[in-house]
XYZ file of C-alpha atoms in Angstrom:
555
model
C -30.818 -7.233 18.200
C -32.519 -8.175 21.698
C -34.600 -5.621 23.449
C -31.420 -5.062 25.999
C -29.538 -4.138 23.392
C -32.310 -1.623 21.538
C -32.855 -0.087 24.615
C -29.103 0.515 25.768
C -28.612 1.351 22.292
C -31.479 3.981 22.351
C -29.915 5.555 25.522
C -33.428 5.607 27.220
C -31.744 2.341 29.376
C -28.958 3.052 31.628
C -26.918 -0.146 32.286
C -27.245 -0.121 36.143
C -31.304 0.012 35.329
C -30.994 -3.324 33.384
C -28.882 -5.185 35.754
C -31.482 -4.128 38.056
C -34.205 -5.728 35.719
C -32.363 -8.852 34.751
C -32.447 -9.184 38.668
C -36.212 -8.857 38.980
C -36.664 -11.188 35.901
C -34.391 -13.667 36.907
C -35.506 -13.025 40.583
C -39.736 -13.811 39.444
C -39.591 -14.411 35.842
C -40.933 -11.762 34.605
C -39.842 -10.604 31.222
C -37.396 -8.067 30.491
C -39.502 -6.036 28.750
C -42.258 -6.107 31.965
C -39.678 -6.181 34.518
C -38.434 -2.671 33.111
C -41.506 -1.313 33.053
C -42.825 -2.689 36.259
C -39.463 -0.903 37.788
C -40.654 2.374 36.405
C -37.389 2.713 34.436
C -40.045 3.401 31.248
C -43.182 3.698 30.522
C -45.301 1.057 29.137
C -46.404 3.393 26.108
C -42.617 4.320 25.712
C -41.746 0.571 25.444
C -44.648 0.072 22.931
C -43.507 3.114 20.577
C -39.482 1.816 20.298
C -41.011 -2.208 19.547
C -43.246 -0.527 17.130
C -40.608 1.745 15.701
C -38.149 -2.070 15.979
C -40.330 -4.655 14.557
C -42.001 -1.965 12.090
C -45.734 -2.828 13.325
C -48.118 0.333 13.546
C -49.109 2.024 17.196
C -52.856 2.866 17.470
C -54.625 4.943 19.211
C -57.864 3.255 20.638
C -59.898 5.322 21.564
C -60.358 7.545 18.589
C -61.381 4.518 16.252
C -64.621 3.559 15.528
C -65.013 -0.707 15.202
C -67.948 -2.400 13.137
C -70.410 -4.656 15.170
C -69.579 -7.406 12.616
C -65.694 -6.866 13.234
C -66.240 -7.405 17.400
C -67.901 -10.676 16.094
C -65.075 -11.792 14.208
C -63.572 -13.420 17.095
C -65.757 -14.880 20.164
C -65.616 -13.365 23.060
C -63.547 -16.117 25.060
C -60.402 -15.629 23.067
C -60.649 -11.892 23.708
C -60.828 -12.610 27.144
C -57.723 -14.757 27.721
C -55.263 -13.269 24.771
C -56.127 -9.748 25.443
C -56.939 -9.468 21.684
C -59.323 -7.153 20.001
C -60.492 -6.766 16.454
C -59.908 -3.348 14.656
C -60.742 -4.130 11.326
C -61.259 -6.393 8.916
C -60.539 -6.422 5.163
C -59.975 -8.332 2.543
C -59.506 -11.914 4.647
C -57.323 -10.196 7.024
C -58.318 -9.628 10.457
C -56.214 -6.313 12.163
C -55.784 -7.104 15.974
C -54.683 -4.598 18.844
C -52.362 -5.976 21.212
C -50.413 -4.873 23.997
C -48.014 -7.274 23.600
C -45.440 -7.671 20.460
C -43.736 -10.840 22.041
C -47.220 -13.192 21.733
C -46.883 -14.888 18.505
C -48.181 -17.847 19.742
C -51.309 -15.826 20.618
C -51.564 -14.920 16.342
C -50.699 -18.594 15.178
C -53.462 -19.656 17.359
C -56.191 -16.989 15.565
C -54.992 -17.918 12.200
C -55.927 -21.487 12.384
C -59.144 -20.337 14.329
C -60.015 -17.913 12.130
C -58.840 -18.799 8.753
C -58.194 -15.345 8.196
C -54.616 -13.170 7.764
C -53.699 -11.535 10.831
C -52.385 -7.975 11.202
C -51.129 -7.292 14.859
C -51.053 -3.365 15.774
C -49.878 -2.642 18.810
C -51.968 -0.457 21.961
C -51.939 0.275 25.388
C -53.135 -2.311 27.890
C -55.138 0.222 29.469
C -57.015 0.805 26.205
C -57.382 -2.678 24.969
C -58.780 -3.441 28.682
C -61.118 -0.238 28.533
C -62.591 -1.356 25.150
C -63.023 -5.710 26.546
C -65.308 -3.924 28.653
C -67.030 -1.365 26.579
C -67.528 -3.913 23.863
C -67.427 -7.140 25.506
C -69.251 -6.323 29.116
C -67.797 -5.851 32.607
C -65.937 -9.672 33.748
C -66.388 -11.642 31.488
C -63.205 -13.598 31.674
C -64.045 -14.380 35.491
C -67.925 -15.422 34.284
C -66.403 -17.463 31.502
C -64.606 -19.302 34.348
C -68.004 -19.403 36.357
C -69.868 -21.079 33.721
C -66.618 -23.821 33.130
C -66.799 -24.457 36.598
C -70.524 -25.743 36.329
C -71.839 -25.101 39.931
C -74.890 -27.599 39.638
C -76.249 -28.840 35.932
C -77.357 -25.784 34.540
C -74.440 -23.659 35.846
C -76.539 -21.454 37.303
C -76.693 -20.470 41.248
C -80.424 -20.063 42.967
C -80.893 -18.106 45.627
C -82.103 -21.513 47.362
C -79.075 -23.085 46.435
C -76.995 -24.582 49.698
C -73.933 -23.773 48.379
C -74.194 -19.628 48.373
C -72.291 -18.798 51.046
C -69.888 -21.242 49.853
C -69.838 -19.930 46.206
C -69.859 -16.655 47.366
C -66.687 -17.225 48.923
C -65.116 -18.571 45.541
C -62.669 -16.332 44.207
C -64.270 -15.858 40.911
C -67.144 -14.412 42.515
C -64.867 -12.085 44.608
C -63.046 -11.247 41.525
C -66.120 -10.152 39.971
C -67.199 -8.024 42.639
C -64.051 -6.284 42.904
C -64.253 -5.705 38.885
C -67.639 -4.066 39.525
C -66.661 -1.939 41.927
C -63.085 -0.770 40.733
C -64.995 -0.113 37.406
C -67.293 2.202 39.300
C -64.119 3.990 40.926
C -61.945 4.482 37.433
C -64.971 5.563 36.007
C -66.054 8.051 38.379
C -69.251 7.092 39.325
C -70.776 8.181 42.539
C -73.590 4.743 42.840
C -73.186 1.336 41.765
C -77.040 0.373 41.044
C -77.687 -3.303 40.623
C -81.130 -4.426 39.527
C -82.739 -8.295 38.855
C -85.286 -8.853 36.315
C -86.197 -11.848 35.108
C -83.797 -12.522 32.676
C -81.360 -10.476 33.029
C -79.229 -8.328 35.700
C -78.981 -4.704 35.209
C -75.672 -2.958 36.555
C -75.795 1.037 36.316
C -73.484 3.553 37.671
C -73.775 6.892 38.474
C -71.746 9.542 36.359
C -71.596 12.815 36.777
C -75.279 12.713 38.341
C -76.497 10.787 35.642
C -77.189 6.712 35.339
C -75.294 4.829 32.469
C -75.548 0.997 31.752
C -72.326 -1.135 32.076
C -71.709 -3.666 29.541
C -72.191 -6.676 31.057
C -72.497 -10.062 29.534
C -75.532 -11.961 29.257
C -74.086 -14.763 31.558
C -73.871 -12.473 34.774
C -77.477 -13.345 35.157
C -76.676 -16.813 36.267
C -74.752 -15.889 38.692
C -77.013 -12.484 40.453
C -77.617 -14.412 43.751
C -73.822 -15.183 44.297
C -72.829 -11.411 43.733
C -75.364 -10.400 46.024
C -74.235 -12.488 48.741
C -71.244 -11.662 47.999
C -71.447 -8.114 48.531
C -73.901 -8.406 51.523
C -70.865 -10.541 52.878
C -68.496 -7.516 52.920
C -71.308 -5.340 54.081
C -72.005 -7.457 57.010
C -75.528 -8.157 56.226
C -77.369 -11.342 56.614
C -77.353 -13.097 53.639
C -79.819 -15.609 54.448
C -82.194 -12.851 55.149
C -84.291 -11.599 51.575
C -87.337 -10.547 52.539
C -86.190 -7.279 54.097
C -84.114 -4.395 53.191
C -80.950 -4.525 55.036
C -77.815 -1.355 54.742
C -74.154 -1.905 55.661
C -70.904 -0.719 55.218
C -67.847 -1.606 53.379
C -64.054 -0.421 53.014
C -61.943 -0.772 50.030
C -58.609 -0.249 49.296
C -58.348 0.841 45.923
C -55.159 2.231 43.828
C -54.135 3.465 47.322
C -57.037 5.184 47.894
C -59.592 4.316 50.784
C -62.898 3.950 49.527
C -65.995 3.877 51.635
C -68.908 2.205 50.282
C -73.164 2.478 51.584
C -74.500 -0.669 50.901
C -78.617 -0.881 50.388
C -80.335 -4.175 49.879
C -84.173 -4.228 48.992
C -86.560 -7.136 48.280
C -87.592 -6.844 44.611
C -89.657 -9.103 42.483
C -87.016 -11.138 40.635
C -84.471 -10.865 43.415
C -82.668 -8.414 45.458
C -81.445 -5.001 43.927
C -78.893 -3.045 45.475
C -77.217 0.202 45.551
C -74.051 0.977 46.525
C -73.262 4.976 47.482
C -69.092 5.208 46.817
C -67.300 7.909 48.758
C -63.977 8.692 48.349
C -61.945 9.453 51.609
C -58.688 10.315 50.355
C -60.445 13.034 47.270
C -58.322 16.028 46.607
C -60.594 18.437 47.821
C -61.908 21.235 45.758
C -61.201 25.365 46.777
C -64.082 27.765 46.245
C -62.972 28.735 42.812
C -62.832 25.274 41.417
C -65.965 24.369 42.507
C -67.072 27.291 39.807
C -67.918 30.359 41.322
C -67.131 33.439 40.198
C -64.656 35.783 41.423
C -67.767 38.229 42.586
C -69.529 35.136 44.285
C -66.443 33.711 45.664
C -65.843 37.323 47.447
C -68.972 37.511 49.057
C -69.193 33.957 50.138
C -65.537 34.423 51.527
C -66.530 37.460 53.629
C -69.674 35.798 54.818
C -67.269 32.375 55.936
C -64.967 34.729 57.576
C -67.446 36.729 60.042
C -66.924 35.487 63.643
C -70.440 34.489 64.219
C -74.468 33.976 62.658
C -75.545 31.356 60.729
C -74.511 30.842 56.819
C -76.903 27.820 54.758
C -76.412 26.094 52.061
C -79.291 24.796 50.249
C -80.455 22.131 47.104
C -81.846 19.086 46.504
C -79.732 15.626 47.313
C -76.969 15.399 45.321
C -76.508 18.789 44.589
C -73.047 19.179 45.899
C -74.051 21.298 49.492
C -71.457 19.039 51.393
C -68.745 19.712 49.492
C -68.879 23.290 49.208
C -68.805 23.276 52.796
C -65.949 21.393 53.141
C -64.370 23.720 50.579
C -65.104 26.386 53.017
C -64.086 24.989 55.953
C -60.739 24.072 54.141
C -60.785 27.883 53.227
C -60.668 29.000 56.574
C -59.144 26.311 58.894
C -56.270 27.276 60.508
C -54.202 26.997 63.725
C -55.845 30.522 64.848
C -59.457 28.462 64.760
C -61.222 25.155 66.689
C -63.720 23.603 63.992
C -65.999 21.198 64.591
C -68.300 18.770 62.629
C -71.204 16.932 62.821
C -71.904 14.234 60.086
C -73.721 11.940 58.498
C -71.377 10.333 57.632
C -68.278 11.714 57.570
C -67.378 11.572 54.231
C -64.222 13.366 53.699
C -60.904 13.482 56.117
C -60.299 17.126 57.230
C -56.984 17.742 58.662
C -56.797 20.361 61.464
C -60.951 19.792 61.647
C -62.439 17.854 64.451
C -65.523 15.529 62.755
C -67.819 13.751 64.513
C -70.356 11.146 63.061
C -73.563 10.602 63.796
C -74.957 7.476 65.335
C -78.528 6.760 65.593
C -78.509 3.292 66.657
C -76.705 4.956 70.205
C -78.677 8.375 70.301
C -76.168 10.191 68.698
C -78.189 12.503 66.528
C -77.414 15.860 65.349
C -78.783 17.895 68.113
C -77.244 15.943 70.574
C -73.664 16.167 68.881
C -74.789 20.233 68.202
C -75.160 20.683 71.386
C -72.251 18.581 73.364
C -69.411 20.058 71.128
C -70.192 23.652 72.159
C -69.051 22.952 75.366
C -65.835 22.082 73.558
C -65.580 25.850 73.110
C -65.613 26.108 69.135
C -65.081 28.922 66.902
C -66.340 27.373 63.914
C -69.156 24.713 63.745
C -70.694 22.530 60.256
C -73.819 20.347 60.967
C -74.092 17.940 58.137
C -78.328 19.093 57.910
C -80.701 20.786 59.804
C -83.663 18.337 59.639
C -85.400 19.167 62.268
C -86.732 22.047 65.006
C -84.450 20.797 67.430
C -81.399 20.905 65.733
C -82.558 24.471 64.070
C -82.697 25.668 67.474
C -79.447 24.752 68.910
C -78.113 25.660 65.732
C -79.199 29.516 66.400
C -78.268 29.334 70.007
C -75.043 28.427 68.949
C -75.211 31.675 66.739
C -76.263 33.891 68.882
C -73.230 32.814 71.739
C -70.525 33.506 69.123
C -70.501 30.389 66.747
C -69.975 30.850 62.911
C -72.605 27.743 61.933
C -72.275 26.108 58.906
C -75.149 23.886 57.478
C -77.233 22.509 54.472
C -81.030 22.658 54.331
C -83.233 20.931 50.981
C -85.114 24.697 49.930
C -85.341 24.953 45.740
C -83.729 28.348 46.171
C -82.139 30.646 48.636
C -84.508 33.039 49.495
C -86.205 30.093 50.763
C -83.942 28.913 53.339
C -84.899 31.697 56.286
C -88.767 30.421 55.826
C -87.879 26.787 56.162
C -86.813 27.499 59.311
C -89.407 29.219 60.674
C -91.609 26.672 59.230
C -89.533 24.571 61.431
C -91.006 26.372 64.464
C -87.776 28.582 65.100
C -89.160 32.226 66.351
C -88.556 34.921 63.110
C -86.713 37.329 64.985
C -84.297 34.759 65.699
C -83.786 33.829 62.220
C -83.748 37.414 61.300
C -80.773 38.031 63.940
C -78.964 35.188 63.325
C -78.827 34.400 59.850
C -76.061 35.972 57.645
C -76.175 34.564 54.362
C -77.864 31.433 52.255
C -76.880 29.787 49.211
C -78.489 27.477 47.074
C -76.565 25.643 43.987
C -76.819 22.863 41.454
C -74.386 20.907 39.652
C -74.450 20.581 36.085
C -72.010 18.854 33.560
C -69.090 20.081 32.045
C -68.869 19.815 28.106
C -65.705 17.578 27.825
C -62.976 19.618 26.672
C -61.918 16.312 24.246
C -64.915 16.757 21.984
C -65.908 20.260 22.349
C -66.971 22.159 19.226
C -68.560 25.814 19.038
C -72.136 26.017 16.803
C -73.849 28.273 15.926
C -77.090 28.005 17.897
C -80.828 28.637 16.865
C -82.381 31.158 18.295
C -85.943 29.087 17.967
C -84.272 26.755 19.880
C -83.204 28.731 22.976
C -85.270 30.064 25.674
C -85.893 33.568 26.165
C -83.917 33.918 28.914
C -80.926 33.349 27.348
C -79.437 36.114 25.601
C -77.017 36.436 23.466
C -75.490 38.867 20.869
C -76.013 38.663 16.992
C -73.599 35.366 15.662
C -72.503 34.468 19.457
C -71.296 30.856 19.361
C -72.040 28.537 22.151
C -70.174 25.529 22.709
C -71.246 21.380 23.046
C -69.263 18.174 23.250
C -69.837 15.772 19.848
C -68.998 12.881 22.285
C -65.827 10.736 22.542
C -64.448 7.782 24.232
C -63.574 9.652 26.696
C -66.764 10.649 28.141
C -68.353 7.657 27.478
C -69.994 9.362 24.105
C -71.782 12.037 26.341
C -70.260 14.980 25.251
C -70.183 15.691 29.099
C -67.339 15.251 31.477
C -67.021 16.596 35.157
C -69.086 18.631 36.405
C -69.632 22.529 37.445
C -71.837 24.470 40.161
C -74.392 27.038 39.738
C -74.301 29.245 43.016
C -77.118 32.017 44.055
C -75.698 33.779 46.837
C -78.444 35.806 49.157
C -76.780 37.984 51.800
C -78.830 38.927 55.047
C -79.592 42.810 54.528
C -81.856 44.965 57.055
C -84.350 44.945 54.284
C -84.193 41.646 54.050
C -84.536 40.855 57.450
C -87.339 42.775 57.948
C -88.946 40.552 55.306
C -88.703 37.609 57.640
C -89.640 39.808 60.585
C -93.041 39.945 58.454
C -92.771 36.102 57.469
C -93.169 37.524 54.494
C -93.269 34.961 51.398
C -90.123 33.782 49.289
C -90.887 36.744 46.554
C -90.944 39.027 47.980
C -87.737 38.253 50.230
C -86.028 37.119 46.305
C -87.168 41.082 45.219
C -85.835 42.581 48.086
C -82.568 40.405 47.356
C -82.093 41.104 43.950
C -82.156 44.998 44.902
C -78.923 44.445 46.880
C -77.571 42.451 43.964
C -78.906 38.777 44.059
C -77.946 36.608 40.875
C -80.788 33.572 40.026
C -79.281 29.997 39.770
C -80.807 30.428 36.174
C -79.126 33.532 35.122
C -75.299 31.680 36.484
C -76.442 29.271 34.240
C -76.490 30.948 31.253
C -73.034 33.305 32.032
C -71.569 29.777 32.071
C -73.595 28.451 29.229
C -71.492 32.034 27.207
C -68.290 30.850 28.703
C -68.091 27.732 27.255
C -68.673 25.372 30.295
C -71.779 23.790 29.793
C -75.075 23.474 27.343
C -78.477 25.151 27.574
C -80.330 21.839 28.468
C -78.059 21.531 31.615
C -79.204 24.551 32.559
C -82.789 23.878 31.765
C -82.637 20.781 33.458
C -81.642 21.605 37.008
C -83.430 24.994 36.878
C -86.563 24.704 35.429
C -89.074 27.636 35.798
């Protein structure tokens, strides 16, 4: 029985569907089998469970077994690479192999004789057997196996002296390359692409979830650093020639449909050049309030505070900590046809619709206080400055208040009671921060437990710090780690929000410059909850571990 046949057979094949697939194999020879799937008519995983219900071959799931070092080493790496072939098991002098493809038995004959081993196929999603090539076997190696063959000068290796960089790093196994690292970076959700030189190797890290994890990458991508550096200061529009410097650009990528907006940074280093690469995704869904993780108390109060007509409302926290987006979540909380928003940024990094954004631009005098102070006249009922940095900015920023602006901003305090001093440390007058300001709110982000591996323990009390409390036998929750989340335990991540609102008390406090504790005790009377003590109400929920806590809000 051919797979035409099976499939009609199996009713999951209409027979309109495979004349339109015997077109589109006949049309680019693609197999029948592809061709369906490639028409969407099935699924590639639906495909693999009728050939492994057909040819009576087993379907495994990847990413919940465990493989031996010395099983990876059964076959070298090159054959991995081009057969899309990877070793399960091995016992008794036979070798079990995941492929995604049942047809290949050329592919089998050829590891039998290379082998001298029995070989059991099982059959697994492409996606899977290409996720574990590059846990196991490193980020592109196929393309650097190509490299090496190629032998760009005797030792296959390309200096940064060499004559031929901008040439090779036009080759389109170097561009290849490049786009593997950075697609990686995008399936994988990572925020930076860091990429370091040492002597004899290259690092590549990305940023996950707010923390730095090493790519696999195979020893060879050393030989090649200079090339991918050019490369990449190519599409950045940098000078490659130039490597005593530091040097920043810009690229845009197209990936999956999805525009992609990547910082370049180049800097000088002492076995090369190492650079970072910031990813921002235009096209992200973007979060509501609730999602971002407040509560439904904190999510009230920060609502009312977003909805007031004017005064200014600041959200503070070190870099990284997610201030940007929650102000995007608030402007997409309140934008409406009723309302004329406008932004300042630097950069604008996600597309609001119905929201007027404006970048900033140094180079040309564009600065913050310049755009703060030309889009008033614009006659706005809602305005976002990316970040107060400085006294002029602060200042326009409470004029604006004080003429019937709601201002949104971000400002780098460690918590929120610290925000109103900041400013008058800035030099703006206290009785204008006192008038002006509504509300400030400083967060963190901190991991999610991954909802794959999550177990509930029973914790040790030893072990806990005395802030945390919990009842008699309360269980707390972790994540064992899977493949999932990259063996972290920890996927996604969660804020931790304190939310100060502007009282008369309160503002009398600044009146007095008085310091940030006694402003925080004067807060907490009118109901102020400490990053510290969110922590630990979502520590009891389930979302996230102690040490998370710990380690964005330590005392």
């Amino acid at each position: 029985m051919n797979i035409a046949q099976l499939l009609l057979g199996r009713k999951v094949l209409t027979a309109a569907q495979l004349d339109d697939a015997q077109a589109l194999h006949l049309a680019e020879g693609l197999r029948l089998d592809r061709a369906i799937i490639q028409l969407g008519f099935l699924t590639e995983l639906k495909m693999l469970e009728l050939m492994a219900e057909h040819l009576h071959l087993p379907l495994v799931k990847l990413e919940d077994l465990t493989i031996p070092p010395e099983t990876l080493s059964a076959l070298p790496a090159k054959i991995v690479y081009r057969k899309r072939l990877v070793p399960i098991s091995t016992t008794n002098g036979t070798l079990r192999v995941a492929t995604s493809d049942a047809f290949d038995l050329y592919a089998l004959d050829d590891l039998r004789l290379s082998t001298g081993l029995e070989i059991e196929p099982v059959l697994a999603p492409s996606e899977e057997i290409e996720k574990l090539i590059k846990s196991h076997y490193g980020l592109g190696g196929d393309t650097l196996d190509e490299m090496v063959g190629a032998g760009e000068n005797g030792s296959g290796t390309v200096t940064e002296g060499s004559e031929d960089l901008l040439e090779m790093a036009k080759e389109a196994s170097v561009i290849k390359l490049v786009n593997e690292i950075i697609i990686e970076a995008v399936n994988e959700r990572a925020s930076d692409i860091h990429i370091e030189p040492y002597e004899h190797q290259m690092s590549i890290r990305y940023r996950i979830d707010g923390v730095l994890q090493e790519a696999s990458v195979p020893p060879q991508m050393h030989r090649f650093q200079a090339a991918i550096i050019s490369r990449i200061k190519i599409l950045a529009n940098l000078n490659i020639a130039e490597r005593r410097i530091p040097q920043d650009g810009r690229i845009k990528f197209q990936v999956g449909g999805r525009q992609v907006d990547v910082r370049v940074s180049v800097i000088p280093m002492l076995f090369g050049e190492g650079v970072v690469m910031r990813l921002l995704d235009k096209s992200n869904v973007l979060f509501t309030l609730p999602e971002l993780g407040m509560d439904e108390v904190t999510f009230g109060m920060f609502k009312a505070l977003i909805d007031r007509p004017h005064g200014i409302f600041l959200v503070t926290g070190p870099t990284g900590s997610g201030k940007t987006t929650t102000l995007y979540a608030a402007l997409n909380a309140i934008v409406g046809p009723g309302l004329k928003v406008l932004t300042v940024e630097d950069p604008v990094e996600y597309h609001l619709h119905g929201v007027n954004q404006i970048p900033v631009n140094h180079q040309v005098g564009m600065t913050f206080e310049k755009g703060l102070r030309a889009i008033l006249r614009h006659d706005p009922d809602v305005v976002m400055i990316g970040e107060i940095r400085d006294l002029e900015t602060a200042r326009a920023a409470t004029q604006a208040a004080m003429t019937g602006h709601l201002v949104l901003s971000t400002l780098h305090t460690n918590d929120a009671a610290s925000a109103p001093m900041r400013l008058i440390e800035m030099g703006v007058e206290p009785f204008l921060v006192s008038s002006t300001m509504i509300g400030a709110m400083a967060q963190r982000l901190v991991r999610r437990i991954c909802v794959k591996c999550k177990e509930q323990y029973v914790p040790e009390r030893s072990a806990l710090p005395k802030d945390l409390i919990l009842e008699p036998g309360e269980l707390l929750s972790r994540g064992t780690g899977c493949p999932r989340c990259r063996n972290t335990g920890y996927r996604g991540r969660t804020g931790l929000y304190e939310l100060m609102v502007m009282t008369e008390v309160i503002s009398e406090k600044i009146l007095e410059r008085a310091p940030s504790p006694k402003i925080v005790a004067a807060a907490r009377v009118s109901g102020l909850r400490l990053l510290r003590e969110d922590g630990w109400i979502k520590v009891r929920q389930g979302h996230t571990t102690p040490d998370e806590v710990i380690l964005c809000t330590a005392l």
